[in-house]
Amino acid sequence: MTTTDTAPSRAAGRRTAAGPSAHRGRFTGRSVVVTGAAQGIGRAVAERIAAEGGGVVLVDRAELVHEVAAGVREAAAAYPDPAPVHSVTADLETFDGAQAATEAAIAAAGRIDVVVNNVGGTIWAKPYEHYTPEEIEKEVRRSLFPTLWMCRAVLPHLIAQRTGTIVNVGSVATRGVNRVPYAASKGGVRAITTALALEAAPHGVRVVATAPGGTEAPARAVQRGPLPQTEQEKAWYQQIVDQTVDSSLMKRYGTLDEQAAAICFLASDEASYITGTILPVAGGDLG
């Protein structure tokens, strides 16, 4: 699971992770592409990378990404020698979109050192027998193909420069109720990570992933799909919330800062001897 619009009450008042300026200079001289960057975890990662001295290209299919990038740029200007912040709109559910985003990022930033593949998220919440074939396909297109396509689009560039890092954002919801198509998609992200790491390592490229648990986030500016309407739909969604909290040893949802901190660690040189690894960030829930 990545983000939710309404956090359970047991998460209220919990301390967040250290702020984004905790490792100033960690990404100096680096160019980082963050997908799904208009809101949620992606936005938090982009803000932290910029605060830590990195150049950032925010990618999203929502036009909102340009407004978010302007805010990231303004915040980064408070630090000495801020790195450039760019934004690109692209539909990453297609290879053409991923290719266009990669080319635009290289044109804007000159190179790509790190890609954070963050696009994805549950669209519907219900038992599998209630999904239509069209909904199943849409869930897979949303939560598997953006990572699959971006890895394919950016890999030749990283191989050519013989260095780089891909950080995929998976989920511990591969073991979760009422979202089988999403779980299957995130299981695919885990497989991409472990298999591609074997191929990429000889070229100096690391491939890693985090597996977030339930994460508190503000209300989404752009919804993934319809919100629960009927009492039954609300009950199915509540089952996800309850199972997510119960599966966490810490009995709470995480914060955006906690998710961004783990992603940025794996993206940094501090994790230079880590590849093919999936880091659960879910309060002890291993998925």
mmCIF file of C-alpha atoms in Angstrom, residues 15-279:
data_model
loop_
_atom_site.group_PDB
_atom_site.id
_atom_site.type_symbol
_atom_site.label_atom_id
_atom_site.label_comp_id
_atom_site.label_asym_id
_atom_site.label_seq_id
_atom_site.Cartn_x
_atom_site.Cartn_y
_atom_site.Cartn_z
ATOM 1 C CA ARG A 15 6.221 11.907 15.237
ATOM 2 C CA THR A 16 7.425 12.050 11.637
ATOM 3 C CA ALA A 17 10.913 11.218 10.473
ATOM 4 C CA ALA A 18 13.676 13.812 10.386
ATOM 5 C CA GLY A 19 12.963 16.720 8.067
ATOM 6 C CA PRO A 20 14.212 16.829 4.482
ATOM 7 C CA SER A 21 17.256 18.975 5.319
ATOM 8 C CA ALA A 22 18.785 16.229 7.503
ATOM 9 C CA HIS A 23 21.350 15.258 4.847
ATOM 10 C CA ARG A 24 22.114 18.513 3.070
ATOM 11 C CA GLY A 25 24.484 17.907 0.164
ATOM 12 C CA ARG A 26 23.810 14.168 -0.116
ATOM 13 C CA PHE A 27 22.540 14.561 -3.701
ATOM 14 C CA THR A 28 24.704 17.486 -4.797
ATOM 15 C CA GLY A 29 25.686 17.060 -8.432
ATOM 16 C CA ARG A 30 23.016 14.393 -9.026
ATOM 17 C CA SER A 31 20.019 14.522 -11.340
ATOM 18 C CA VAL A 32 17.013 12.586 -10.022
ATOM 19 C CA VAL A 33 13.782 11.755 -11.853
ATOM 20 C CA VAL A 34 10.761 11.173 -9.602
ATOM 21 C CA THR A 35 7.564 9.823 -11.147
ATOM 22 C CA GLY A 36 4.136 10.301 -9.643
ATOM 23 C CA ALA A 37 5.579 13.482 -8.165
ATOM 24 C CA ALA A 38 2.494 15.697 -8.090
ATOM 25 C CA GLN A 39 1.374 14.450 -4.678
ATOM 26 C CA GLY A 40 1.879 11.894 -1.919
ATOM 27 C CA ILE A 41 5.116 9.963 -1.582
ATOM 28 C CA GLY A 42 6.460 11.165 -4.921
ATOM 29 C CA ARG A 43 6.101 14.795 -3.973
ATOM 30 C CA ALA A 44 7.737 14.185 -0.580
ATOM 31 C CA VAL A 45 10.689 12.480 -2.283
ATOM 32 C CA ALA A 46 11.117 15.327 -4.782
ATOM 33 C CA GLU A 47 11.048 17.898 -1.987
ATOM 34 C CA ARG A 48 13.636 15.974 0.000
ATOM 35 C CA ILE A 49 15.976 15.425 -2.962
ATOM 36 C CA ALA A 50 15.907 19.151 -3.746
ATOM 37 C CA ALA A 51 16.486 20.045 -0.095
ATOM 38 C CA GLU A 52 19.475 17.676 -0.063
ATOM 39 C CA GLY A 53 21.073 19.446 -3.017
ATOM 40 C CA GLY A 54 19.949 17.311 -5.949
ATOM 41 C CA GLY A 55 18.531 18.393 -9.248
ATOM 42 C CA VAL A 56 15.010 17.027 -9.675
ATOM 43 C CA VAL A 57 12.750 16.289 -12.619
ATOM 44 C CA LEU A 58 9.182 15.786 -11.391
ATOM 45 C CA VAL A 59 7.075 13.608 -13.716
ATOM 46 C CA ASP A 60 3.326 13.128 -13.545
ATOM 47 C CA ARG A 61 0.410 12.934 -15.943
ATOM 48 C CA ALA A 62 -1.426 15.634 -13.998
ATOM 49 C CA GLU A 63 -0.747 19.257 -14.905
ATOM 50 C CA LEU A 64 -0.560 19.874 -11.162
ATOM 51 C CA VAL A 65 3.059 18.686 -11.328
ATOM 52 C CA HIS A 66 4.169 22.043 -12.750
ATOM 53 C CA GLU A 67 2.698 23.914 -9.784
ATOM 54 C CA VAL A 68 4.304 21.457 -7.366
ATOM 55 C CA ALA A 69 7.665 21.846 -9.113
ATOM 56 C CA ALA A 70 7.431 25.621 -8.755
ATOM 57 C CA GLY A 71 6.960 25.159 -5.007
ATOM 58 C CA VAL A 72 9.897 22.753 -4.781
ATOM 59 C CA ARG A 73 12.035 25.222 -6.729
ATOM 60 C CA GLU A 74 11.057 28.094 -4.443
ATOM 61 C CA ALA A 75 11.820 26.084 -1.301
ATOM 62 C CA ALA A 76 15.190 24.949 -2.668
ATOM 63 C CA ALA A 77 16.137 28.553 -3.399
ATOM 64 C CA ALA A 78 16.536 29.079 0.345
ATOM 65 C CA TYR A 79 19.688 26.927 0.272
ATOM 66 C CA PRO A 80 23.094 27.914 -1.170
ATOM 67 C CA ASP A 81 23.601 26.900 -4.805
ATOM 68 C CA PRO A 82 20.195 25.286 -5.384
ATOM 69 C CA ALA A 83 20.085 22.695 -8.157
ATOM 70 C CA PRO A 84 17.617 22.974 -11.060
ATOM 71 C CA VAL A 85 14.043 21.722 -10.674
ATOM 72 C CA HIS A 86 12.120 20.704 -13.797
ATOM 73 C CA SER A 87 8.714 19.164 -14.439
ATOM 74 C CA VAL A 88 7.340 16.951 -17.199
ATOM 75 C CA THR A 89 3.839 15.688 -17.929
ATOM 76 C CA ALA A 90 3.613 12.181 -19.375
ATOM 77 C CA ASP A 91 1.350 9.146 -19.293
ATOM 78 C CA LEU A 92 3.636 6.414 -17.988
ATOM 79 C CA GLU A 93 1.087 3.681 -18.583
ATOM 80 C CA THR A 94 2.480 3.580 -22.138
ATOM 81 C CA PHE A 95 6.032 3.007 -23.351
ATOM 82 C CA ASP A 96 5.762 6.071 -25.582
ATOM 83 C CA GLY A 97 4.976 8.157 -22.497
ATOM 84 C CA ALA A 98 7.888 6.697 -20.542
ATOM 85 C CA GLN A 99 10.247 7.235 -23.465
ATOM 86 C CA ALA A 100 9.073 10.836 -23.880
ATOM 87 C CA ALA A 101 9.501 11.504 -20.144
ATOM 88 C CA THR A 102 13.019 10.060 -20.188
ATOM 89 C CA GLU A 103 14.032 12.106 -23.222
ATOM 90 C CA ALA A 104 12.513 15.271 -21.731
ATOM 91 C CA ALA A 105 14.351 14.708 -18.440
ATOM 92 C CA ILE A 106 17.679 14.246 -20.214
ATOM 93 C CA ALA A 107 17.065 17.323 -22.344
ATOM 94 C CA ALA A 108 16.218 19.404 -19.277
ATOM 95 C CA ALA A 109 18.825 18.107 -16.816
ATOM 96 C CA GLY A 110 21.558 16.820 -19.130
ATOM 97 C CA ARG A 111 21.668 13.367 -17.549
ATOM 98 C CA ILE A 112 19.832 11.014 -15.218
ATOM 99 C CA ASP A 113 21.583 9.550 -12.181
ATOM 100 C CA VAL A 114 18.591 8.202 -10.256
ATOM 101 C CA VAL A 115 15.036 7.247 -11.194
ATOM 102 C CA VAL A 116 12.399 6.830 -8.494
ATOM 103 C CA ASN A 117 9.480 4.879 -9.959
ATOM 104 C CA ASN A 118 6.599 5.845 -7.714
ATOM 105 C CA VAL A 119 3.481 5.701 -9.931
ATOM 106 C CA GLY A 120 0.765 3.350 -8.707
ATOM 107 C CA GLY A 121 -1.965 2.949 -6.161
ATOM 108 C CA THR A 122 -5.155 1.069 -5.456
ATOM 109 C CA ILE A 123 -8.066 2.307 -7.570
ATOM 110 C CA TRP A 124 -10.802 0.083 -6.176
ATOM 111 C CA ALA A 125 -11.159 -1.695 -2.835
ATOM 112 C CA LYS A 126 -13.303 -4.810 -2.929
ATOM 113 C CA PRO A 127 -13.130 -8.606 -2.888
ATOM 114 C CA TYR A 128 -11.744 -10.046 -6.108
ATOM 115 C CA GLU A 129 -15.016 -11.620 -7.247
ATOM 116 C CA HIS A 130 -16.517 -8.138 -7.525
ATOM 117 C CA TYR A 131 -13.882 -6.769 -9.940
ATOM 118 C CA THR A 132 -14.802 -6.513 -13.602
ATOM 119 C CA PRO A 133 -12.250 -7.568 -16.238
ATOM 120 C CA GLU A 134 -11.922 -3.902 -17.240
ATOM 121 C CA GLU A 135 -11.152 -2.864 -13.651
ATOM 122 C CA ILE A 136 -8.530 -5.601 -13.296
ATOM 123 C CA GLU A 137 -6.759 -4.442 -16.445
ATOM 124 C CA LYS A 138 -6.903 -0.810 -15.330
ATOM 125 C CA GLU A 139 -5.360 -1.665 -11.939
ATOM 126 C CA VAL A 140 -2.489 -3.510 -13.636
ATOM 127 C CA ARG A 141 -1.923 -0.708 -16.126
ATOM 128 C CA ARG A 142 -1.816 1.782 -13.269
ATOM 129 C CA SER A 143 0.449 -0.011 -10.803
ATOM 130 C CA LEU A 144 2.696 -2.277 -12.897
ATOM 131 C CA PHE A 145 3.268 -0.801 -16.345
ATOM 132 C CA PRO A 146 4.607 2.643 -15.323
ATOM 133 C CA THR A 147 7.505 0.945 -13.507
ATOM 134 C CA LEU A 148 8.000 -1.629 -16.261
ATOM 135 C CA TRP A 149 8.046 1.027 -18.992
ATOM 136 C CA MET A 150 10.225 3.543 -17.122
ATOM 137 C CA CYS A 151 12.836 0.887 -16.338
ATOM 138 C CA ARG A 152 12.950 -0.031 -20.029
ATOM 139 C CA ALA A 153 13.100 3.606 -21.162
ATOM 140 C CA VAL A 154 15.853 4.752 -18.804
ATOM 141 C CA LEU A 155 18.018 1.624 -18.701
ATOM 142 C CA PRO A 156 19.924 2.217 -21.980
ATOM 143 C CA HIS A 157 20.920 5.679 -20.731
ATOM 144 C CA LEU A 158 22.152 4.339 -17.387
ATOM 145 C CA ILE A 159 24.020 1.483 -19.061
ATOM 146 C CA ALA A 160 25.694 3.887 -21.484
ATOM 147 C CA GLN A 161 27.012 6.037 -18.641
ATOM 148 C CA ARG A 162 27.838 2.893 -16.620
ATOM 149 C CA THR A 163 26.345 4.239 -13.437
ATOM 150 C CA GLY A 164 22.931 4.933 -12.007
ATOM 151 C CA THR A 165 20.254 3.793 -9.591
ATOM 152 C CA ILE A 166 16.639 2.761 -10.056
ATOM 153 C CA VAL A 167 14.454 2.865 -6.933
ATOM 154 C CA ASN A 168 11.072 1.224 -7.413
ATOM 155 C CA VAL A 169 8.225 1.809 -4.984
ATOM 156 C CA GLY A 170 6.416 -1.448 -4.372
ATOM 157 C CA SER A 171 4.090 -2.311 -1.509
ATOM 158 C CA VAL A 172 3.610 -4.746 1.355
ATOM 159 C CA ALA A 173 0.036 -5.087 0.069
ATOM 160 C CA THR A 174 1.117 -8.127 -1.934
ATOM 161 C CA ARG A 175 -0.398 -9.713 1.162
ATOM 162 C CA GLY A 176 -3.533 -7.656 1.681
ATOM 163 C CA VAL A 177 -7.296 -7.860 1.477
ATOM 164 C CA ASN A 178 -9.688 -6.420 -1.131
ATOM 165 C CA ARG A 179 -7.097 -5.460 -3.768
ATOM 166 C CA VAL A 180 -5.897 -8.559 -5.573
ATOM 167 C CA PRO A 181 -5.161 -6.816 -8.919
ATOM 168 C CA TYR A 182 -3.139 -4.126 -7.132
ATOM 169 C CA ALA A 183 -1.314 -6.793 -5.111
ATOM 170 C CA ALA A 184 -0.497 -8.664 -8.321
ATOM 171 C CA SER A 185 0.853 -5.459 -9.858
ATOM 172 C CA LYS A 186 3.071 -4.679 -6.889
ATOM 173 C CA GLY A 187 4.248 -8.276 -6.854
ATOM 174 C CA GLY A 188 5.363 -7.587 -10.402
ATOM 175 C CA VAL A 189 7.280 -4.526 -9.230
ATOM 176 C CA ARG A 190 9.118 -6.702 -6.721
ATOM 177 C CA ALA A 191 9.978 -9.160 -9.503
ATOM 178 C CA ILE A 192 11.184 -6.375 -11.813
ATOM 179 C CA THR A 193 13.483 -5.184 -9.044
ATOM 180 C CA THR A 194 15.101 -8.506 -8.227
ATOM 181 C CA ALA A 195 15.409 -9.710 -11.835
ATOM 182 C CA LEU A 196 16.618 -6.436 -13.332
ATOM 183 C CA ALA A 197 19.216 -6.023 -10.580
ATOM 184 C CA LEU A 198 20.938 -9.170 -11.878
ATOM 185 C CA GLU A 199 21.103 -7.803 -15.417
ATOM 186 C CA ALA A 200 22.032 -4.244 -14.473
ATOM 187 C CA ALA A 201 24.788 -4.877 -11.927
ATOM 188 C CA PRO A 202 27.519 -5.677 -14.490
ATOM 189 C CA HIS A 203 26.867 -2.239 -16.006
ATOM 190 C CA GLY A 204 27.311 -0.383 -12.705
ATOM 191 C CA VAL A 205 23.580 0.155 -12.241
ATOM 192 C CA ARG A 206 21.773 -0.616 -8.974
ATOM 193 C CA VAL A 207 18.093 -1.598 -8.831
ATOM 194 C CA VAL A 208 16.363 -1.497 -5.443
ATOM 195 C CA ALA A 209 12.887 -0.970 -4.027
ATOM 196 C CA THR A 210 10.936 -0.008 -0.974
ATOM 197 C CA ALA A 211 7.691 -1.703 0.032
ATOM 198 C CA PRO A 212 5.596 0.915 1.823
ATOM 199 C CA GLY A 213 2.831 0.033 4.209
ATOM 200 C CA GLY A 214 -0.175 2.226 4.875
ATOM 201 C CA THR A 215 0.873 5.859 4.723
ATOM 202 C CA GLU A 216 -0.852 9.021 5.922
ATOM 203 C CA ALA A 217 -1.278 11.610 3.180
ATOM 204 C CA PRO A 218 -3.347 14.730 2.577
ATOM 205 C CA ALA A 219 -6.508 14.386 0.523
ATOM 206 C CA ARG A 220 -5.537 13.704 -3.089
ATOM 207 C CA ALA A 221 -5.821 16.630 -5.481
ATOM 208 C CA VAL A 222 -6.275 14.162 -8.354
ATOM 209 C CA GLN A 223 -8.182 10.995 -7.484
ATOM 210 C CA ARG A 224 -7.095 7.599 -8.823
ATOM 211 C CA GLY A 225 -10.701 6.481 -9.125
ATOM 212 C CA PRO A 226 -14.127 6.743 -7.525
ATOM 213 C CA LEU A 227 -14.249 7.082 -3.751
ATOM 214 C CA PRO A 228 -16.345 4.541 -1.816
ATOM 215 C CA GLN A 229 -19.990 5.525 -2.093
ATOM 216 C CA THR A 230 -22.206 2.760 -0.735
ATOM 217 C CA GLU A 231 -22.091 1.391 2.802
ATOM 218 C CA GLN A 232 -20.710 -1.865 1.402
ATOM 219 C CA GLU A 233 -17.900 -0.078 -0.463
ATOM 220 C CA LYS A 234 -17.032 1.872 2.682
ATOM 221 C CA ALA A 235 -16.946 -1.370 4.693
ATOM 222 C CA TRP A 236 -14.604 -3.003 2.159
ATOM 223 C CA TYR A 237 -12.261 -0.017 2.326
ATOM 224 C CA GLN A 238 -12.360 -0.058 6.135
ATOM 225 C CA GLN A 239 -11.268 -3.704 6.031
ATOM 226 C CA ILE A 240 -8.116 -2.554 4.203
ATOM 227 C CA VAL A 241 -7.432 0.094 6.854
ATOM 228 C CA ASP A 242 -8.000 -2.341 9.712
ATOM 229 C CA GLN A 243 -5.828 -5.065 8.181
ATOM 230 C CA THR A 244 -3.066 -2.572 7.388
ATOM 231 C CA VAL A 245 -2.865 -1.316 10.967
ATOM 232 C CA ASP A 246 -3.244 -4.765 12.502
ATOM 233 C CA SER A 247 -0.416 -6.139 10.315
ATOM 234 C CA SER A 248 1.930 -3.389 11.457
ATOM 235 C CA LEU A 249 3.829 -4.226 14.614
ATOM 236 C CA MET A 250 3.768 -0.505 15.409
ATOM 237 C CA LYS A 251 -0.061 -0.395 15.012
ATOM 238 C CA ARG A 252 -0.135 2.784 12.978
ATOM 239 C CA TYR A 253 0.202 4.193 9.509
ATOM 240 C CA GLY A 254 3.521 5.675 8.420
ATOM 241 C CA THR A 255 4.197 9.248 7.351
ATOM 242 C CA LEU A 256 5.285 10.672 4.013
ATOM 243 C CA ASP A 257 8.586 11.697 5.618
ATOM 244 C CA GLU A 258 9.228 8.140 6.772
ATOM 245 C CA GLN A 259 8.624 6.789 3.258
ATOM 246 C CA ALA A 260 10.729 9.499 1.579
ATOM 247 C CA ALA A 261 13.610 8.931 4.000
ATOM 248 C CA ALA A 262 13.888 5.249 3.072
ATOM 249 C CA ILE A 263 13.635 5.946 -0.664
ATOM 250 C CA CYS A 264 16.281 8.664 -0.501
ATOM 251 C CA PHE A 265 18.626 6.427 1.469
ATOM 252 C CA LEU A 266 18.414 3.705 -1.188
ATOM 253 C CA ALA A 267 18.878 6.318 -3.917
ATOM 254 C CA SER A 268 22.024 7.731 -2.302
ATOM 255 C CA ASP A 269 25.646 6.627 -2.257
ATOM 256 C CA GLU A 270 25.091 5.520 1.331
ATOM 257 C CA ALA A 271 23.428 2.449 -0.210
ATOM 258 C CA SER A 272 26.144 1.866 -2.816
ATOM 259 C CA TYR A 273 26.545 -1.814 -1.841
ATOM 260 C CA ILE A 274 22.818 -2.552 -1.930
ATOM 261 C CA THR A 275 21.081 -3.884 -5.040
ATOM 262 C CA GLY A 276 18.281 -6.349 -5.741
ATOM 263 C CA THR A 277 16.889 -5.611 -2.286
ATOM 264 C CA ILE A 278 13.340 -4.689 -1.309
ATOM 265 C CA LEU A 279 13.110 -2.713 1.935
#
